[in-house]
mmCIF file of C-alpha atoms in Angstrom:
data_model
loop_
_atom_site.group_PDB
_atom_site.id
_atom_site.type_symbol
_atom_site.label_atom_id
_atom_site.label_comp_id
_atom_site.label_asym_id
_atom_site.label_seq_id
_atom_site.Cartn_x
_atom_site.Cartn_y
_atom_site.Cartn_z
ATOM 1 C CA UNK F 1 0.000 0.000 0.000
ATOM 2 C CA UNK F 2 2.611 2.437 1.105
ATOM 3 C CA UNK F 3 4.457 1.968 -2.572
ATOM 4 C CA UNK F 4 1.082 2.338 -4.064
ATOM 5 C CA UNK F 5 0.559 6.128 -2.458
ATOM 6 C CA UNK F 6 4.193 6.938 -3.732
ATOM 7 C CA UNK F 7 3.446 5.662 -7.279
ATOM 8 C CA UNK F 8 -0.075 7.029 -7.571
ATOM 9 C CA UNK F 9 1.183 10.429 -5.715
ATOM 10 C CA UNK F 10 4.038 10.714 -8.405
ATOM 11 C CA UNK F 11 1.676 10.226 -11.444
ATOM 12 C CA UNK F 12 -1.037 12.738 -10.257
ATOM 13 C CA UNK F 13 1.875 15.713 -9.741
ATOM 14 C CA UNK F 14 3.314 14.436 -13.135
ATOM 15 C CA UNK F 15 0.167 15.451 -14.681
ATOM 16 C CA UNK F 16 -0.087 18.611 -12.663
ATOM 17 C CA UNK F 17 3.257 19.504 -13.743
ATOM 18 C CA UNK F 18 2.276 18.998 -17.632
ATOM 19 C CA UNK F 19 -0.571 21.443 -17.042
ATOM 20 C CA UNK F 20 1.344 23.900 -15.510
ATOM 21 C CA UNK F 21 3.857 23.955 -18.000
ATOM 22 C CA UNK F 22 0.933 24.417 -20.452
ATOM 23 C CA UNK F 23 -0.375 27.313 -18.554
ATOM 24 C CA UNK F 24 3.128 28.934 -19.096
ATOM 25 C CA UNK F 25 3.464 28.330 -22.011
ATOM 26 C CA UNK F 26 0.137 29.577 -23.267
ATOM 27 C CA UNK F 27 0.308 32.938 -21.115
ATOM 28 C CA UNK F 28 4.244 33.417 -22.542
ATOM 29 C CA UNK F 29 3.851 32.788 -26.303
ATOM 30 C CA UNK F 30 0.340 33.300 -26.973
ATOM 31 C CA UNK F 31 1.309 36.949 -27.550
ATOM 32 C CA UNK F 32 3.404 36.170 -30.363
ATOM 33 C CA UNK F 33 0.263 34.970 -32.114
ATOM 34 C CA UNK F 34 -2.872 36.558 -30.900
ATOM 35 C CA UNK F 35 -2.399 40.085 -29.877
ATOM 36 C CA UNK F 36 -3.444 40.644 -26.626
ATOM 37 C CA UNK F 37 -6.041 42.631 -25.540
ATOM 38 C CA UNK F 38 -6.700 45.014 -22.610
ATOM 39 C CA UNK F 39 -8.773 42.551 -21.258
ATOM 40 C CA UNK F 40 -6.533 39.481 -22.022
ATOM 41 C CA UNK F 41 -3.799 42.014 -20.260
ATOM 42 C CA UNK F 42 -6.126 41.988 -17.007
ATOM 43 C CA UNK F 43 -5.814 37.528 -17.202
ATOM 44 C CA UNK F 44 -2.365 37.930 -18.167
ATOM 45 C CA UNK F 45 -0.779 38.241 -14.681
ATOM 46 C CA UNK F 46 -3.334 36.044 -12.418
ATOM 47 C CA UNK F 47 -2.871 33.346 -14.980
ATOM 48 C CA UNK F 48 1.087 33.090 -15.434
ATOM 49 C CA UNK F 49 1.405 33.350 -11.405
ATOM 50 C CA UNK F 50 -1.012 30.283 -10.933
ATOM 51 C CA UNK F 51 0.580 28.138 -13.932
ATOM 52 C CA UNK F 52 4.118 28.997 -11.848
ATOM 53 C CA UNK F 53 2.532 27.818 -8.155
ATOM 54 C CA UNK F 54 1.093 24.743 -9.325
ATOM 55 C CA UNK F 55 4.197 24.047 -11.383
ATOM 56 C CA UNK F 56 6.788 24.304 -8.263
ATOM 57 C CA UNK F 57 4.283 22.094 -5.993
ATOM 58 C CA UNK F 58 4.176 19.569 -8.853
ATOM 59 C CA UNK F 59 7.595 19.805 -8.892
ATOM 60 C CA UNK F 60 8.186 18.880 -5.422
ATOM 61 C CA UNK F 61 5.750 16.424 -5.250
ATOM 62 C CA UNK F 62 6.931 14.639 -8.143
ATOM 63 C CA UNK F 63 10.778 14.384 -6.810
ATOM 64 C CA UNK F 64 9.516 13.615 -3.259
ATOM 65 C CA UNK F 65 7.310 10.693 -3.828
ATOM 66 C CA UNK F 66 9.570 9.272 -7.082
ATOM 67 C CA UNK F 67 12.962 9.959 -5.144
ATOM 68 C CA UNK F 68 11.665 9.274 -1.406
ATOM 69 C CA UNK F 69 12.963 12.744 -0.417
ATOM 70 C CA UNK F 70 11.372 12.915 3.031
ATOM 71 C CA UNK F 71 11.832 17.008 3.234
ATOM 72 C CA UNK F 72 10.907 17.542 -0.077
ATOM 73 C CA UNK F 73 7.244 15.807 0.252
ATOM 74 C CA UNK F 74 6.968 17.377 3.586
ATOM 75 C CA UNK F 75 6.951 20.762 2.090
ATOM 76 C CA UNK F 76 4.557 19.663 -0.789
ATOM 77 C CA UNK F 77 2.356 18.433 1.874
ATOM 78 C CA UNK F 78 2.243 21.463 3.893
ATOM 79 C CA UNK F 79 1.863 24.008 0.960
ATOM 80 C CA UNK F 80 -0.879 21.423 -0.319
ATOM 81 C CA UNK F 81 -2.500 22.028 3.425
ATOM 82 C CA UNK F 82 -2.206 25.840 2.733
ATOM 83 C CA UNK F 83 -3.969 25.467 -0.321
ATOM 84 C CA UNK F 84 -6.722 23.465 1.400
ATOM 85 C CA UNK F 85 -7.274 26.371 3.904
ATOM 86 C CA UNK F 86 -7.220 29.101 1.080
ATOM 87 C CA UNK F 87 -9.820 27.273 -0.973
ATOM 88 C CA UNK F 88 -11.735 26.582 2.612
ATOM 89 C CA UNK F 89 -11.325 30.543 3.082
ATOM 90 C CA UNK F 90 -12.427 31.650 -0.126
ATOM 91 C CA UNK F 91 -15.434 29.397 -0.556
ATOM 92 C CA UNK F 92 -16.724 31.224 2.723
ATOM 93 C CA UNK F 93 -15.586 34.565 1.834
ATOM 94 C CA UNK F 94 -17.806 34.131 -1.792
ATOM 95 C CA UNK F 95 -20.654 33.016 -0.110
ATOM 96 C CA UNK F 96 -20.308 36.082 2.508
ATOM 97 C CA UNK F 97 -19.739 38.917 -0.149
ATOM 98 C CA UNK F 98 -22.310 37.791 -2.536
ATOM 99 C CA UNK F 99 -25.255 36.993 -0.572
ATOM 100 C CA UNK F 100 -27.124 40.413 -1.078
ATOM 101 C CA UNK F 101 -28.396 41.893 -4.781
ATOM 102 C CA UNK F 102 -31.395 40.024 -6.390
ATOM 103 C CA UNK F 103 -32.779 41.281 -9.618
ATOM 104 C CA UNK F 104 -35.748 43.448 -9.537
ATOM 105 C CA UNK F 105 -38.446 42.490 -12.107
ATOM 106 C CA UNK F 106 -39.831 44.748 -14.797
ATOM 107 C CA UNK F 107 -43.247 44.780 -15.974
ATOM 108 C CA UNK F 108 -44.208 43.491 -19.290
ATOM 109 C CA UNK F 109 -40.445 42.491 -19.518
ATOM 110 C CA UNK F 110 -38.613 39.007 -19.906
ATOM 111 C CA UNK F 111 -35.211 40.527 -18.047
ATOM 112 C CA UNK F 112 -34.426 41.818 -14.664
ATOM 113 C CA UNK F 113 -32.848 45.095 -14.362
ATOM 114 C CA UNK F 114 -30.223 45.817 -11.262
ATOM 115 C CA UNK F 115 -29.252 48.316 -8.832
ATOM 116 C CA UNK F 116 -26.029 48.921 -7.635
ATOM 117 C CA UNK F 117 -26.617 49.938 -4.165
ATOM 118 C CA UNK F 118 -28.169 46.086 -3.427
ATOM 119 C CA UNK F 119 -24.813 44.675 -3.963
ATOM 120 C CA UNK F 120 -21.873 44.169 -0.550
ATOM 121 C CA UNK F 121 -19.915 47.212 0.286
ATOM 122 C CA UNK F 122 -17.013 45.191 -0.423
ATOM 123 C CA UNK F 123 -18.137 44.445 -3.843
ATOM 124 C CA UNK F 124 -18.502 47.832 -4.567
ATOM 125 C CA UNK F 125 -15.492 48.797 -3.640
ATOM 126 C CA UNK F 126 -13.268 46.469 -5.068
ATOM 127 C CA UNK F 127 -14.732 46.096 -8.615
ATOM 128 C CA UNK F 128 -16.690 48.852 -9.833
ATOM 129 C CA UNK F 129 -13.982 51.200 -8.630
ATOM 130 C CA UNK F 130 -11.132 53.072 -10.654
ATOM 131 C CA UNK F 131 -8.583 51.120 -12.606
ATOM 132 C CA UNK F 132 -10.714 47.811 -12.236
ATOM 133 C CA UNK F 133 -13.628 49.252 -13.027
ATOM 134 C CA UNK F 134 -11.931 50.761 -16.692
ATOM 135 C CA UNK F 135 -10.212 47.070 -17.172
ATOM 136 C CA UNK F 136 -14.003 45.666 -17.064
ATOM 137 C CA UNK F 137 -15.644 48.681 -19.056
ATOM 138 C CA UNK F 138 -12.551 47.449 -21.751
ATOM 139 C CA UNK F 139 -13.699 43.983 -21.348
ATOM 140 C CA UNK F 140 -16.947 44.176 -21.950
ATOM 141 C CA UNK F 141 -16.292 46.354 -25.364
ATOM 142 C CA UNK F 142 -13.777 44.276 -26.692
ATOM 143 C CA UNK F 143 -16.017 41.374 -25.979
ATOM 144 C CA UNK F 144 -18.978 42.780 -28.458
ATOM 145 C CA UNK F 145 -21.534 41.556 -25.902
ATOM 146 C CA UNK F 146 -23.993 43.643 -26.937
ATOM 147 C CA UNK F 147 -24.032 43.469 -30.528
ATOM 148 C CA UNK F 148 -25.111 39.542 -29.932
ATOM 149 C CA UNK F 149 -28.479 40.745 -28.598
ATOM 150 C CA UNK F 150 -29.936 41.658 -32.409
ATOM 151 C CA UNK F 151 -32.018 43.741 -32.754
ATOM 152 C CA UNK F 152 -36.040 43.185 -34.266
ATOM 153 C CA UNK F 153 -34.997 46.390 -36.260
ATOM 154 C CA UNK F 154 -36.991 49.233 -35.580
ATOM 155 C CA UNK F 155 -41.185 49.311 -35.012
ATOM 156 C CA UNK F 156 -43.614 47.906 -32.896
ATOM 157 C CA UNK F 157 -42.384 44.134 -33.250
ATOM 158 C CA UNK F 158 -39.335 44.741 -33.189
ATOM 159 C CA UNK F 159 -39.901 46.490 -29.803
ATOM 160 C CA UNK F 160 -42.202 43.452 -28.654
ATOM 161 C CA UNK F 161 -39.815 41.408 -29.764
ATOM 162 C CA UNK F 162 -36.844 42.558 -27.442
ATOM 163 C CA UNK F 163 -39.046 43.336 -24.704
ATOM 164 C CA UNK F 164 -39.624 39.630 -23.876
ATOM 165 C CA UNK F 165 -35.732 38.619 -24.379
ATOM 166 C CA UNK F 166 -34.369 37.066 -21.674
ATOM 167 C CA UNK F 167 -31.106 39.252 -21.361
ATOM 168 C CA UNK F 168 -28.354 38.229 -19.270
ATOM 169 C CA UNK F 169 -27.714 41.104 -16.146
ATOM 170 C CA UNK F 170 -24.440 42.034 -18.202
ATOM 171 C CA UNK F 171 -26.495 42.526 -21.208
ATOM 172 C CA UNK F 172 -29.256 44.461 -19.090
ATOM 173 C CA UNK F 173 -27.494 46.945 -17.416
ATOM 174 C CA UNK F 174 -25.288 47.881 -20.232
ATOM 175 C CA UNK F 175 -26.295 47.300 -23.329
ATOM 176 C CA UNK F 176 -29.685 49.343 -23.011
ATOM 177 C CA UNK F 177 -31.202 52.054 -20.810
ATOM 178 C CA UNK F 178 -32.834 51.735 -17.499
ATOM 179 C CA UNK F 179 -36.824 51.161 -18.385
ATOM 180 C CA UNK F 180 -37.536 53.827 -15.704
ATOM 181 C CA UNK F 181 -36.024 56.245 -18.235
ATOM 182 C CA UNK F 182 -38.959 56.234 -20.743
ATOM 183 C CA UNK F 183 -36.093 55.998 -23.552
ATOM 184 C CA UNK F 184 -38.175 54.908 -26.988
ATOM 185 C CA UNK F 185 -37.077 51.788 -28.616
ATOM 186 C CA UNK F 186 -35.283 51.570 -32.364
ATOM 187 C CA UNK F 187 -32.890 48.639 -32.215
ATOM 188 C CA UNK F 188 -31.478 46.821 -29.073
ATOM 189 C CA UNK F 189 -28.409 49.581 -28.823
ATOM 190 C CA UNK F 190 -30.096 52.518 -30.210
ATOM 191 C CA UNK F 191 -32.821 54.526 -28.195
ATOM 192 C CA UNK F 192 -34.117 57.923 -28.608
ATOM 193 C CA UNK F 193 -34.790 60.490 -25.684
ATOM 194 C CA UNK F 194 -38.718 61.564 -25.700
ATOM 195 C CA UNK F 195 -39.146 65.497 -26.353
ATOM 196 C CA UNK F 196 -40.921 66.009 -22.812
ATOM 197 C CA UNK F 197 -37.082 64.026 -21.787
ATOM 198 C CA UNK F 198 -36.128 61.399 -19.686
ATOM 199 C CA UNK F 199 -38.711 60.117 -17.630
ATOM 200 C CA UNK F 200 -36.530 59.437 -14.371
ATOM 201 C CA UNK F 201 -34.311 61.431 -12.996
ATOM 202 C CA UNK F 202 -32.353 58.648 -12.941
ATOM 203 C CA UNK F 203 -28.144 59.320 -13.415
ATOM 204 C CA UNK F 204 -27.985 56.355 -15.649
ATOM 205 C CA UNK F 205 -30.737 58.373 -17.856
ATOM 206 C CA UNK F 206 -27.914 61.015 -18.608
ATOM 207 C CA UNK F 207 -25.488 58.610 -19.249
ATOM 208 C CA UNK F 208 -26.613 56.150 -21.587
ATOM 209 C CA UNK F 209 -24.890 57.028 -25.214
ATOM 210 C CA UNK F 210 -26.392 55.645 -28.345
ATOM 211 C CA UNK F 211 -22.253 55.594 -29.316
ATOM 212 C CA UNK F 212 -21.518 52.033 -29.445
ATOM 213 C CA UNK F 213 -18.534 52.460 -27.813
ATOM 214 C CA UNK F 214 -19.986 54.084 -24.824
ATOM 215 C CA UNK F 215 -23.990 52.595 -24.438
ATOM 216 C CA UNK F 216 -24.449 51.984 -21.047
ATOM 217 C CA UNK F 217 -20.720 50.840 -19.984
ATOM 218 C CA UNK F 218 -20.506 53.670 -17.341
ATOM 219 C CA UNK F 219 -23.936 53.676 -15.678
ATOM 220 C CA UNK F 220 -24.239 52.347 -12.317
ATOM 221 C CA UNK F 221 -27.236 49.779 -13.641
ATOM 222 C CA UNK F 222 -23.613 48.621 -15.923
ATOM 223 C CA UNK F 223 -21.764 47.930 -12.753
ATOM 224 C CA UNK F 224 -25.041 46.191 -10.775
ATOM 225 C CA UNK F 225 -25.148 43.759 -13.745
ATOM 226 C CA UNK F 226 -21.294 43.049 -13.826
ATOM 227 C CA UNK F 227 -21.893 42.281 -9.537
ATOM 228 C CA UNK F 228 -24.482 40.120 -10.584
ATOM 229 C CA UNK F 229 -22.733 38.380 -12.981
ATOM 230 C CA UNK F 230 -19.857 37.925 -10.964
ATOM 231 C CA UNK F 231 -22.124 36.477 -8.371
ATOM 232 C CA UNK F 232 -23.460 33.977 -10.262
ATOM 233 C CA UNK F 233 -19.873 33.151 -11.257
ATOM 234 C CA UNK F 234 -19.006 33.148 -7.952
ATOM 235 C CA UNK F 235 -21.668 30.326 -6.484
ATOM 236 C CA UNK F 236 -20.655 28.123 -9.398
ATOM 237 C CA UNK F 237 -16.876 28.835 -8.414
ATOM 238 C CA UNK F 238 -17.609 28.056 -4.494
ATOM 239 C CA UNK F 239 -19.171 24.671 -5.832
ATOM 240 C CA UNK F 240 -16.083 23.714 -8.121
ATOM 241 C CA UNK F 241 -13.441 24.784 -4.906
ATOM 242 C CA UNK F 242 -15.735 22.332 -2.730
ATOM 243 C CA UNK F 243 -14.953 19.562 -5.054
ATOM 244 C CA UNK F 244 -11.511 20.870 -5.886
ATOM 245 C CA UNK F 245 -11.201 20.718 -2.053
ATOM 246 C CA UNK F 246 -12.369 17.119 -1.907
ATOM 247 C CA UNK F 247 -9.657 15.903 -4.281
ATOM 248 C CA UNK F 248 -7.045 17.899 -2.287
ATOM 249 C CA UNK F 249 -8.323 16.047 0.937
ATOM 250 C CA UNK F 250 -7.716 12.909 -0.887
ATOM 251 C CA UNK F 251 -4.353 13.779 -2.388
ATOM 252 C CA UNK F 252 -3.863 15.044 0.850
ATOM 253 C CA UNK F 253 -4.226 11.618 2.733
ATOM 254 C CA UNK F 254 -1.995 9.810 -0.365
ATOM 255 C CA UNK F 255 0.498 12.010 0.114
ATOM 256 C CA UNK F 256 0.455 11.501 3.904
ATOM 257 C CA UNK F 257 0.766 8.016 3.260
ATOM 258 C CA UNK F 258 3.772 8.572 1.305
ATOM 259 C CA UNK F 259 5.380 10.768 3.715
ATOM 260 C CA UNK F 260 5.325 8.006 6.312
ATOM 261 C CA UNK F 261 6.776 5.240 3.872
ATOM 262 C CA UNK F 262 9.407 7.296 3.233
ATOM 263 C CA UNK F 263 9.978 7.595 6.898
ATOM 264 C CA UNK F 264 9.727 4.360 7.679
ATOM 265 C CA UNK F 265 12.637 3.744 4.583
ATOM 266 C CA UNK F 266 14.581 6.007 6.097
ATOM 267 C CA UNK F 267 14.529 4.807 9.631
ATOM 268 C CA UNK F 268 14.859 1.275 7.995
ATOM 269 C CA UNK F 269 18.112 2.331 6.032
ATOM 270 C CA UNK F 270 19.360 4.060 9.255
ATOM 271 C CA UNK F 271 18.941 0.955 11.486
ATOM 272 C CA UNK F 272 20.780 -0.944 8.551
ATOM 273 C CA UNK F 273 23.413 1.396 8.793
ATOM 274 C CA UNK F 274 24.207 0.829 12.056
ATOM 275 C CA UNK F 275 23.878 -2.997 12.231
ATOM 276 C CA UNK F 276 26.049 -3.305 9.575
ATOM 277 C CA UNK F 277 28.479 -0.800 11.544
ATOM 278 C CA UNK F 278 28.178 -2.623 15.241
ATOM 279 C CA UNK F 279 28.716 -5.712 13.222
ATOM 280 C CA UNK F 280 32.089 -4.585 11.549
ATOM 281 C CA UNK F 281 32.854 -2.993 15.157
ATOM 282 C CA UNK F 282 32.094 -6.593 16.799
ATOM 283 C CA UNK F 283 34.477 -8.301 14.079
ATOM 284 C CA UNK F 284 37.569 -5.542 14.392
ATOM 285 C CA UNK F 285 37.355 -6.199 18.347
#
């Protein structure tokens, strides 16, 4: 059993490794390629730093199971128990920051529309702020999100038609104008301002830009939809790190395993040692 853990621990950090050297390699040369966006830019960083991590625990994984080094796995296992925690740590910090901000449902409408002031304080702060904030306005251009809505062209069916969409918050709060702004409908990015004017004194009413470079990417309704998105992101990510977090437990155990046979090999080699020495002793006297 004990060889088995070694053998089994050695083959799951040799695929580990492979990925991480893919990750490396894909954030390194890609450039040379594709050229990288703004919002690629923002992934650039996160991306190369993970590949790295998981590359130097693979490393030492690999060398202390294969090579029954005793420090080496020891270290493996006790940044593997660090990244146990963090995952731990993070799964309840998601599920803390992103338990407020529901959609609110329109009237004669198939989408929700958001507010930004529903969202965490912490949420708030940290994403829809500054330099963040202008890498996920980039984003969200470069991505052409909003030209995948259509349109229904302009008239009453076309209006009818986009009314009952079922728009994704994103798509919601920046691709169009708050409803509470009275805006008239001519395609799904272009809306006209009644004479009388906007019917809500709404901020977001002043902001909105039939420019399709601008549209709704700096209202706050923009931002509310990005939280919501990233909320939704964020349950499904809290679900994956729960099972990540299982497999690390198991690995975990393995490798705990391992760390004892190659104890017990040591301590077998060292009492070997020192027969054989008494013995030679014994023989000399």
């Amino acid at each position: 059993m004990a060889r088995i853990s070694n053998i089994f621990l050695g083959l799951v950090n040799l695929l580990t490794l492979v990925i991480s050297l893919s990750i490396i390699s894909l954030t390194l040369f890609s450039p040379f390629f594709i050229p990288r966006s703004d919002c690629q830019s923002f992934l650039h960083l996160p991306l190369l730093f993970f590949g790295a991590v998981l590359f130097i625990i693979s490393v030492f994984g690999l060398v202390g199971s294969c090579c029954r080094s005793t420090f080496l796995l020891w270290v493996y296992l006790f940044v593997l128990l660090l990244l146990i925690l963090g995952l731990v740590a993070f799964t309840v910090f998601a599920f803390v920051v992103t338990n407020k901000g529901v959609g609110a449902v329109v009237s004669n409408r198939g989408y929700k529309e958001y507010r930004l002031g529903d969202y965490s304080h912490w949420l708030q702060e940290h994403v829809t702020q500054g330099v963040t904030w202008r890498r996920i306005e980039s984003c969200l251009r470069d991505g052409m999100l909003c030209k995948s809505i259509g349109g229904g062209g302009r008239g009453r069916g076309g209006a009818s038609e986009f009314f009952k969409k079922n728009l994704s918050p994103i798509q919601s709060g920046c691709c169009k104008p708050p409803t509470s702004c009275g805006y008239t409908y001519q395609n799904a990015t272009y809306w006209t301002v009644p004479k009388t004017g906007p019917a809500s004194s709404d901020a977001d009413c002043q902001t909105w830009n039939n420019n399709q470079r601008k549209l709704c990417y700096g209202c706050e309704s923009c931002k509310a939809g990005v939280l919501q998105n990233l909320k939704q992101n964020w349950k499904k990510l809290a679900i994956l790190n729960i099972t990540l977090t299982i497999i690390l437990v198991i690995v975990y155990s393995i490798g705990c395993c391992a760390f004892r046979n190659n104890r017990a090999g040591y301590y077998r080699y060292r009492s070997t040692i020192g027969f054989n020495t008494t013995a030679q002793f014994i023989q000399l006297g």
